[in-house]
Amino acid sequence: VQLIGVDAGGTFTDSVVATGDGHLAVGKALSTPGALAEGVLASLSDAADRLGVTVEAMLAGTDVLAHGTTVGLNALLTGTGATVGLLTTAGFESTLAIAKANKVHGLSEDELEAPTRWNKPALLVPRRLTRGVRERIDAHGAVLEEIDLDDVRRRVAELAAQGVNSLAVALLWSVANPTHERQVAEVARGMLPDIHLALSSELVPKIGEYERTSTVVVDAYVGPLVSSYLAHLEDRLRTLGFAGLFVLMRMGGGVLPVELARRMPVHTLHSGPVGGVAAASKLGAQLGHANIITTDVGGTSFDVGLVTGGDVLYSSKPMIERQALAIPVVDVTSIGTGGGSIAWIDSVLGALRVGPASAGALPGPACYGRGGARPTVTDAAVILGYVDRLGRQLALDADAAVAAVREQVAAPLGLDVFSAADGILHVACEQMRDLIRRTTIQRGHDPADFVLYAFGGAGPQYAGRYAADLGVAEVVVPALAAEFSAFGAAASELKTAIEQDIAPGDLHASLDRVNSLFTRLETAARQQLTTAEGRLTGRLRQPPAVSRTVGLRFYRQIHRIDIAAPSGPVDGAAADRMLDAFRNRYEQIVGRGTARHDTPVEVVTIGVEAVIPVPLVLPSSRPPGDAVPAGARRAWFAGETCSCPVYPWDSLGAGQEVKGPAFIESDQTTIVVYPGQTTRVDHLGNVRIGFA
Amino acid sequence: MSAPQVSPVIFEVVRHRLNNINEDAAATLKRVSGSQIAVEANDLNTVIMAPDGRVVACGRYVLVQVASMHLVVADLLDQYADNPGIAPGDQFITNDPYVATLHQPDVALAAPVFVGDELVAWCASVVHQSDVGGPTPGGITYGARSIFDEAIPMAPMKIVEGGRVRRDIEREYLIRSRTPELNALDLAGQIAANREAVSQVVGLCDRYGTGTLRAVLDRLLASGEQQLRARLRSLPDGTWRHVAYVLHHDIEAPPAEQDTVYDVRLTMTKLGDHLELDFSDSSDQAPGAVNSSRASLVNFAMAGLLIYLCNGLPWVPGGIWPVVDIVSRKGSVVDARWPAGIAMSTSSTGQAIRICVNACVARMLEGSPSSSRLLMASCQSAGGGACTISGVDDIGRPFATMTTDDITGGGGARLESDGADSSGFTTSPGAAVANVEVNESYLPIRYVLRRELADSGGPGVHRGGVGTVQLIAPHNIHQPINVLSFGQGLQHPCAIGVAGGEPGGQSGFAIMPLGRGRELLASPPAEGCPVPLPTPGMSMGAGEVQLLISQGGGGFADPLERDPGAVAADVTEGLVSPAAARRDYGVVVGTAEGGGAVHVADVEADVEASGALRRAMRVERLGGREPLPPLVASAEGGARTQGLRFSHAFELVPGEGATGLACRRCGCIICDAAANVYEHAVVRTVPVAGRAPFGLVYPGSEAFVLHHCYCPGCGLQFDVQIGRRDEPVLRAAEPVLGPVASDG
């Protein structure tokens, strides 16, 4: 079985090829905004070169190609999505604009300090393209006002006349009774057969009209672009001889068959960070790590995700670019601290601050030599000797870094340039550490129960520093640290999930409804994977495994906990077992003695997940060895400069230990081994930093 | 400072940790509580304080709840140091507005942080509770004669002692409530949050030393003070005044005297780097729930300063104290004397206090070239739509809740942008309105509509954010639903504009037959629609509907100066009707007037017709006199750069002997700078009645007027005041002349 993962990030498009005989190859190419498929194909060609085959031969032998794309996210960021028309229940046309009166959610820290900058998220559908249709359904699904189809036709015609090329439909309580939405869809398809249509009862049957509306609108906004991009890319791949299954990274974990991704593009919106967490959970399963903190240092952000008990953590209120989403999204928390964060002196506080302003990629840090003059975190790392080039080629300008830090930080503080640079890293790493603490502690976890994974271009430079003092026992820098998201795509199983909210009620009293929903959702979930099954061959070809959950919570509480339901009809005894499981789990999460007996429990959600596993064969163990350093570099640690050995990562043998201060380098990554730390290379080539 | 030297790096590290610890506390509170009010509505906040209680870190949830948390600590230190003592692991609970909280439903829990036996800091949180007892579900008794007719507050009590929850105190607290299980959830959340924060602060001391913590807290407080003083020094000296009004309905008075209006009067004086807020001229206290305690006054005033004056500065409330004096008169409506009723202060007098601070600060900022970009007109205040509903649902379960539908009003306009539409209170950044579907899941109600309300944003060069209109009907009920409206902002607009911007649209509240409600919205009667003021004991039965209108935000500067293209865009988006484009902005849009239709195809401004209309409107403002032309044909207004900026509209120019006050638009010298400009301006006073949405007319509205103040030269509108009919125009801004601050 040969698998390929391709992740198109903002700067680079990475691919990882896992051949059936246990080889891993990586490819890299610059991303090509405006013609993203070119970057994907270039990256695949690079990987094929490394395998010594043609790209045609590589693709012909590939069973599954998994792709993470940001085409939808870019449309959101640049405001270049579709012209969307929105149909709502008449009287509720302002749901999206009111946005639950939220004016601060998702703002950056400096925006939060300035009330004059508090504004709603960008409206993806202007009010003039929002139309109410006459109809009304209540919380129990009862029709209070029949839908007026003539009215619907008029509204659709008005929107068509205004040039909409994508349509979102979100009627009140369609989650309890989808009939009216389906009638609207029928009318709309009849009138505008080629339009992208996002239906809330189909895409996101969840209670809460704001988040549901926002989700279908985002889907409709990115739909036409994502769909045509995927069609084009698939076409190119097929022309090159690819006959396997083409799947897309899903924000809620796993991968989606391309047909489904084109129908529900919102699921593919922001796959990069998710790929990293997915990869960590997969690698963690191999290494025996059930609890993982994932960390990724990029140019402009620091991302933290969690895996607990082997499961990826989902966000309870996902938001992308301030747009609320009601679909499952792997929880990745970010702060704007990255290599490009600018260091500055806050003269009133008498503090050395880092960020939130960033030099970004352009002009970038001073050491990039692209006209940046402000001192950044990366400049500090260059001054201290921790890194001397970017990627394979770009040499960094240490003099420019020194000049920026000396003038703007060292001199005003009366420090030498090394101490100033070290101060910058100290503050930046503390910010990262604070985010890790926040991510774990706020969810009721103790960092000491976790292993920390560090990846992305710059994560391995700083992990030895920000992971110290947290209580974590070990840091893992994965062998594919720089291409970890692409690896995550290749390593993900084929997955579809449907979650349906129901009007809250007693579980026992709701069993009929629960059982009939399970049957209906199971059929739907299986169906979603049918076409994909057809593309699978050999031992990959198997029917999906289906699992089911009920979402339970205490009356009038917010925290929903999903409890596994048995297959087959759920009876009273099974319901009792699930209620017990809920109370136990609740006490695990919230604290002992908190699940009060007198508080009623209600069922609020029915969930079904269908999964076809994709077996990834990791390369067999790396041979043991005892490589010698390929060179040495002078670097500054804790007050003095010393000469530190530099090891090429590839040369290190399994079991080999490297004591700090030292550097381990690959084409894309530098691991800084700090004084007093010892790293060990494991049998898969991962570098492990132990903390006593 | 005798504290140890802390390096810029360690200082920054500890500062960042403190903010994170405070955030962790809020997150822990929400996780453990899981209640709708805490998690969905975010009606909570957390703080970290210095050993004497000065607030150093505060969360960005409901600012008014914690701006003066030091009062709790001051009370504890003053009263309890010996008996019952303050020791490690203790936590104190109180909801006493005469000590520190806004009103009884806000429950505060404070915990000392000890390292060894040294008190090094305090942590605390506040969460709003759906019920804390008293005669009325939801905690607000409109007809209360005194606090003894309301929920009786708990003076601070030690509910956690040495780490152990005192079961006796816990029971004493929970037994008061109609919703003990919900209160218990939040209590558990608050205790856990304090424990988390205390243990992390102790950890910080273990790592860096208590001396370092002390030094960082001191430096944060000192620099907070220093930054505010620096900002004040950059602003002009002077005195600013504002009056806001509170309605109280006295159920026991004779029918003709039941509705009384109370004044909240602020005189704000700024000299150098000191600020005084003097509320002593406010009315005597009311015989009921609308009063504010001194603690509530301080909270609302401080939160107003944080939002409107400390914009862009780190929020260290404890650093504001040494800079600001808040003067009040015991026995007045803003500083009621025990045992006056006060449970409704947050939705009445508290809002009036916030608006007074907002208005005076905006007028002060107006005068500064560099800081005027910070000014903001008023956001909505709590209006008639703020209410509690209670009753029994179709399966016999009782319910009682304060609704959040009113938190959909508009934000205030800014120097450079419109106010945020339907965005709620600026002083409660994180507060949210619940989804219609979530409310319909739990309450026997059905929304007939909830949408943004065209023309409710206060007109101006930048418009205030629009508010909303909602119709809510009972659904599947066997008995009527009790509705208690807080009844504010019905007789007159509340959200004031600045620099000549108009106030935002006023509140609406009524219970009427469903058919009539629909008809009223579809075709408002031209002759007006008289509706009664809400009374205690109102209910809504089958076939009836509750009409609720949340206020729009105030506008910024003369609406006749707004870019006609922006007005046309608002018409296209349904935020301004074609009729109001003419009436409020003097803009003629190129479309047939469709009776305020919500959806109009893209429209454009007719530049020529609009120009003529605006000219005619200026002539009318000046009583038929020809207006002076603007100095430069600039859409921005404010063309002069010669004089010293006095406000958005005026500047100080050298005159014959004395400094003169000149219009920045037309250049005419209006009066001597020391004179009262309002006596030399053209003032047109109109009744407020005609401005209410859908022609609603409430009794008592005839007592209020809008004073439009114009430059006598060109008719530029430089101020709009809401006042009582029988009172003169307020001298809202009075500069201190002489060495006027200049920051170029």
mmCIF file of N, CA, C and O in Angstrom, chain A residues 543-592:
data_model
loop_
_atom_site.group_PDB
_atom_site.id
_atom_site.type_symbol
_atom_site.label_atom_id
_atom_site.label_comp_id
_atom_site.label_asym_id
_atom_site.label_seq_id
_atom_site.Cartn_x
_atom_site.Cartn_y
_atom_site.Cartn_z
ATOM 1 N N PRO A 543 -15.509 -2.570 4.440
ATOM 2 C CA PRO A 543 -16.629 -1.703 4.795
ATOM 3 C C PRO A 543 -16.245 -0.837 5.994
ATOM 4 O O PRO A 543 -15.401 -1.240 6.809
ATOM 5 N N PRO A 544 -16.832 0.336 6.101
ATOM 6 C CA PRO A 544 -16.481 1.212 7.210
ATOM 7 C C PRO A 544 -16.903 0.631 8.559
ATOM 8 O O PRO A 544 -17.910 -0.076 8.649
ATOM 9 N N ALA A 545 -16.110 0.914 9.566
ATOM 10 C CA ALA A 545 -16.505 0.590 10.939
ATOM 11 C C ALA A 545 -17.318 1.776 11.455
ATOM 12 O O ALA A 545 -16.897 2.919 11.333
ATOM 13 N N VAL A 546 -18.492 1.485 12.001
ATOM 14 C CA VAL A 546 -19.372 2.565 12.437
ATOM 15 C C VAL A 546 -19.429 2.606 13.959
ATOM 16 O O VAL A 546 -19.591 1.572 14.605
ATOM 17 N N SER A 547 -19.252 3.777 14.530
ATOM 18 C CA SER A 547 -19.411 3.908 15.984
ATOM 19 C C SER A 547 -20.453 4.981 16.263
ATOM 20 O O SER A 547 -20.694 5.862 15.441
ATOM 21 N N ARG A 548 -21.062 4.897 17.448
ATOM 22 C CA ARG A 548 -22.181 5.793 17.745
ATOM 23 C C ARG A 548 -22.024 6.386 19.141
ATOM 24 O O ARG A 548 -21.511 5.748 20.045
ATOM 25 N N THR A 549 -22.452 7.613 19.285
ATOM 26 C CA THR A 549 -22.392 8.244 20.601
ATOM 27 C C THR A 549 -23.700 8.991 20.878
ATOM 28 O O THR A 549 -24.399 9.403 19.956
ATOM 29 N N VAL A 550 -23.987 9.147 22.155
ATOM 30 C CA VAL A 550 -25.031 10.099 22.539
ATOM 31 C C VAL A 550 -24.347 11.214 23.325
ATOM 32 O O VAL A 550 -23.480 10.951 24.154
ATOM 33 N N GLY A 551 -24.729 12.432 23.045
ATOM 34 C CA GLY A 551 -24.201 13.577 23.793
ATOM 35 C C GLY A 551 -25.128 13.857 24.964
ATOM 36 O O GLY A 551 -26.314 14.102 24.779
ATOM 37 N N LEU A 552 -24.582 13.786 26.186
ATOM 38 C CA LEU A 552 -25.399 13.992 27.388
ATOM 39 C C LEU A 552 -24.895 15.214 28.146
ATOM 40 O O LEU A 552 -23.722 15.568 28.065
ATOM 41 N N ARG A 553 -25.789 15.825 28.899
ATOM 42 C CA ARG A 553 -25.349 16.895 29.796
ATOM 43 C C ARG A 553 -26.367 17.059 30.924
ATOM 44 O O ARG A 553 -27.507 16.591 30.809
ATOM 45 N N PHE A 554 -25.930 17.716 31.986
ATOM 46 C CA PHE A 554 -26.851 18.036 33.069
ATOM 47 C C PHE A 554 -27.797 19.133 32.614
ATOM 48 O O PHE A 554 -27.421 20.011 31.832
ATOM 49 N N TYR A 555 -29.024 19.066 33.121
ATOM 50 C CA TYR A 555 -30.058 20.045 32.796
ATOM 51 C C TYR A 555 -29.517 21.466 32.960
ATOM 52 O O TYR A 555 -28.974 21.807 34.006
ATOM 53 N N ARG A 556 -29.650 22.278 31.918
ATOM 54 C CA ARG A 556 -29.240 23.670 31.881
ATOM 55 C C ARG A 556 -27.748 23.896 32.043
ATOM 56 O O ARG A 556 -27.305 25.000 32.325
ATOM 57 N N GLN A 557 -26.978 22.830 31.858
ATOM 58 C CA GLN A 557 -25.537 23.038 31.833
ATOM 59 C C GLN A 557 -25.057 23.112 30.397
ATOM 60 O O GLN A 557 -25.800 22.809 29.466
ATOM 61 N N ILE A 558 -23.809 23.480 30.241
ATOM 62 C CA ILE A 558 -23.284 23.667 28.896
ATOM 63 C C ILE A 558 -22.446 22.476 28.462
ATOM 64 O O ILE A 558 -22.480 22.078 27.314
ATOM 65 N N HIS A 559 -21.685 21.903 29.410
ATOM 66 C CA HIS A 559 -20.726 20.865 29.021
ATOM 67 C C HIS A 559 -21.412 19.606 28.541
ATOM 68 O O HIS A 559 -22.046 18.904 29.331
ATOM 69 N N ARG A 560 -21.250 19.319 27.269
ATOM 70 C CA ARG A 560 -21.797 18.073 26.737
ATOM 71 C C ARG A 560 -20.680 17.046 26.730
ATOM 72 O O ARG A 560 -19.539 17.370 26.392
ATOM 73 N N ILE A 561 -20.999 15.825 27.125
ATOM 74 C CA ILE A 561 -20.003 14.763 27.040
ATOM 75 C C ILE A 561 -20.573 13.678 26.147
ATOM 76 O O ILE A 561 -21.716 13.244 26.313
ATOM 77 N N ASP A 562 -19.785 13.240 25.161
ATOM 78 C CA ASP A 562 -20.240 12.193 24.250
ATOM 79 C C ASP A 562 -19.900 10.835 24.829
ATOM 80 O O ASP A 562 -18.744 10.549 25.140
ATOM 81 N N ILE A 563 -20.918 10.015 24.987
ATOM 82 C CA ILE A 563 -20.740 8.690 25.570
ATOM 83 C C ILE A 563 -21.031 7.650 24.495
ATOM 84 O O ILE A 563 -22.026 7.757 23.768
ATOM 85 N N ALA A 564 -20.152 6.652 24.384
ATOM 86 C CA ALA A 564 -20.315 5.618 23.358
ATOM 87 C C ALA A 564 -21.614 4.852 23.584
ATOM 88 O O ALA A 564 -21.958 4.503 24.713
ATOM 89 N N ALA A 565 -22.324 4.600 22.487
ATOM 90 C CA ALA A 565 -23.549 3.808 22.563
ATOM 91 C C ALA A 565 -23.259 2.444 21.938
ATOM 92 O O ALA A 565 -22.464 2.337 21.008
ATOM 93 N N PRO A 566 -23.921 1.377 22.449
ATOM 94 C CA PRO A 566 -23.716 0.054 21.860
ATOM 95 C C PRO A 566 -24.315 0.001 20.459
ATOM 96 O O PRO A 566 -25.181 0.796 20.118
ATOM 97 N N SER A 567 -23.842 -0.946 19.628
ATOM 98 C CA SER A 567 -24.490 -1.108 18.325
ATOM 99 C C SER A 567 -25.824 -1.814 18.556
ATOM 100 O O SER A 567 -26.038 -2.424 19.598
ATOM 101 N N GLY A 568 -26.683 -1.685 17.615
ATOM 102 C CA GLY A 568 -28.015 -2.257 17.791
ATOM 103 C C GLY A 568 -28.889 -1.335 18.601
ATOM 104 O O GLY A 568 -28.431 -0.296 19.078
ATOM 105 N N PRO A 569 -30.154 -1.699 18.761
ATOM 106 C CA PRO A 569 -31.092 -0.824 19.465
ATOM 107 C C PRO A 569 -30.647 -0.553 20.909
ATOM 108 O O PRO A 569 -30.158 -1.457 21.583
ATOM 109 N N VAL A 570 -30.795 0.664 21.343
ATOM 110 C CA VAL A 570 -30.456 1.049 22.716
ATOM 111 C C VAL A 570 -31.693 0.810 23.590
ATOM 112 O O VAL A 570 -32.757 1.365 23.323
ATOM 113 N N ASP A 571 -31.550 -0.052 24.622
ATOM 114 C CA ASP A 571 -32.692 -0.293 25.508
ATOM 115 C C ASP A 571 -32.473 0.402 26.848
ATOM 116 O O ASP A 571 -31.467 1.099 27.054
ATOM 117 N N GLY A 572 -33.409 0.233 27.743
ATOM 118 C CA GLY A 572 -33.359 0.911 29.032
ATOM 119 C C GLY A 572 -32.099 0.604 29.812
ATOM 120 O O GLY A 572 -31.508 1.503 30.428
ATOM 121 N N ALA A 573 -31.662 -0.669 29.781
ATOM 122 C CA ALA A 573 -30.471 -1.044 30.542
ATOM 123 C C ALA A 573 -29.251 -0.358 29.960
ATOM 124 O O ALA A 573 -28.392 0.154 30.697
ATOM 125 N N ALA A 574 -29.174 -0.332 28.623
ATOM 126 C CA ALA A 574 -28.040 0.334 27.972
ATOM 127 C C ALA A 574 -28.049 1.826 28.309
ATOM 128 O O ALA A 574 -27.002 2.435 28.544
ATOM 129 N N ALA A 575 -29.256 2.409 28.343
ATOM 130 C CA ALA A 575 -29.364 3.834 28.679
ATOM 131 C C ALA A 575 -28.833 4.070 30.087
ATOM 132 O O ALA A 575 -28.100 5.041 30.327
ATOM 133 N N ASP A 576 -29.166 3.212 31.037
ATOM 134 C CA ASP A 576 -28.655 3.360 32.406
ATOM 135 C C ASP A 576 -27.138 3.304 32.437
ATOM 136 O O ASP A 576 -26.492 4.082 33.141
ATOM 137 N N ARG A 577 -26.586 2.369 31.663
ATOM 138 C CA ARG A 577 -25.121 2.262 31.640
ATOM 139 C C ARG A 577 -24.497 3.545 31.080
ATOM 140 O O ARG A 577 -23.474 4.015 31.574
ATOM 141 N N MET A 578 -25.129 4.100 30.058
ATOM 142 C CA MET A 578 -24.574 5.329 29.475
ATOM 143 C C MET A 578 -24.681 6.497 30.464
ATOM 144 O O MET A 578 -23.778 7.332 30.551
ATOM 145 N N LEU A 579 -25.775 6.547 31.216
ATOM 146 C CA LEU A 579 -25.930 7.611 32.207
ATOM 147 C C LEU A 579 -24.865 7.494 33.295
ATOM 148 O O LEU A 579 -24.289 8.503 33.738
ATOM 149 N N ASP A 580 -24.587 6.252 33.712
ATOM 150 C CA ASP A 580 -23.512 6.044 34.697
ATOM 151 C C ASP A 580 -22.171 6.490 34.130
ATOM 152 O O ASP A 580 -21.384 7.159 34.802
ATOM 153 N N ALA A 581 -21.942 6.077 32.883
ATOM 154 C CA ALA A 581 -20.675 6.442 32.243
ATOM 155 C C ALA A 581 -20.537 7.964 32.178
ATOM 156 O O ALA A 581 -19.456 8.517 32.380
ATOM 157 N N PHE A 582 -21.655 8.638 31.910
ATOM 158 C CA PHE A 582 -21.627 10.105 31.837
ATOM 159 C C PHE A 582 -21.223 10.705 33.177
ATOM 160 O O PHE A 582 -20.341 11.569 33.256
ATOM 161 N N ARG A 583 -21.864 10.227 34.271
ATOM 162 C CA ARG A 583 -21.546 10.798 35.586
ATOM 163 C C ARG A 583 -20.082 10.565 35.955
ATOM 164 O O ARG A 583 -19.403 11.444 36.502
ATOM 165 N N ASN A 584 -19.580 9.351 35.620
ATOM 166 C CA ASN A 584 -18.179 9.062 35.923
ATOM 167 C C ASN A 584 -17.243 9.985 35.158
ATOM 168 O O ASN A 584 -16.309 10.559 35.703
ATOM 169 N N ARG A 585 -17.518 10.105 33.872
ATOM 170 C CA ARG A 585 -16.670 10.927 33.021
ATOM 171 C C ARG A 585 -16.728 12.404 33.473
ATOM 172 O O ARG A 585 -15.719 13.098 33.501
ATOM 173 N N TYR A 586 -17.921 12.841 33.839
ATOM 174 C CA TYR A 586 -18.093 14.214 34.296
ATOM 175 C C TYR A 586 -17.201 14.484 35.510
ATOM 176 O O TYR A 586 -16.522 15.506 35.590
ATOM 177 N N GLU A 587 -17.208 13.524 36.441
ATOM 178 C CA GLU A 587 -16.386 13.725 37.646
ATOM 179 C C GLU A 587 -14.896 13.684 37.316
ATOM 180 O O GLU A 587 -14.102 14.361 37.960
ATOM 181 N N GLN A 588 -14.542 12.880 36.304
ATOM 182 C CA GLN A 588 -13.136 12.854 35.885
ATOM 183 C C GLN A 588 -12.714 14.223 35.367
ATOM 184 O O GLN A 588 -11.608 14.686 35.614
ATOM 185 N N ILE A 589 -13.608 14.845 34.600
ATOM 186 C CA ILE A 589 -13.245 16.103 33.961
ATOM 187 C C ILE A 589 -13.344 17.271 34.944
ATOM 188 O O ILE A 589 -12.449 18.103 35.045
ATOM 189 N N VAL A 590 -14.457 17.319 35.682
ATOM 190 C CA VAL A 590 -14.739 18.511 36.481
ATOM 191 C C VAL A 590 -14.248 18.376 37.920
ATOM 192 O O VAL A 590 -13.858 19.352 38.542
ATOM 193 N N GLY A 591 -14.253 17.178 38.430
ATOM 194 C CA GLY A 591 -13.778 17.004 39.799
ATOM 195 C C GLY A 591 -14.685 16.068 40.573
ATOM 196 O O GLY A 591 -15.881 15.960 40.278
ATOM 197 N N ARG A 592 -14.102 15.404 41.559
ATOM 198 C CA ARG A 592 -14.855 14.420 42.319
ATOM 199 C C ARG A 592 -15.998 15.062 43.094
ATOM 200 O O ARG A 592 -15.851 16.157 43.625
#
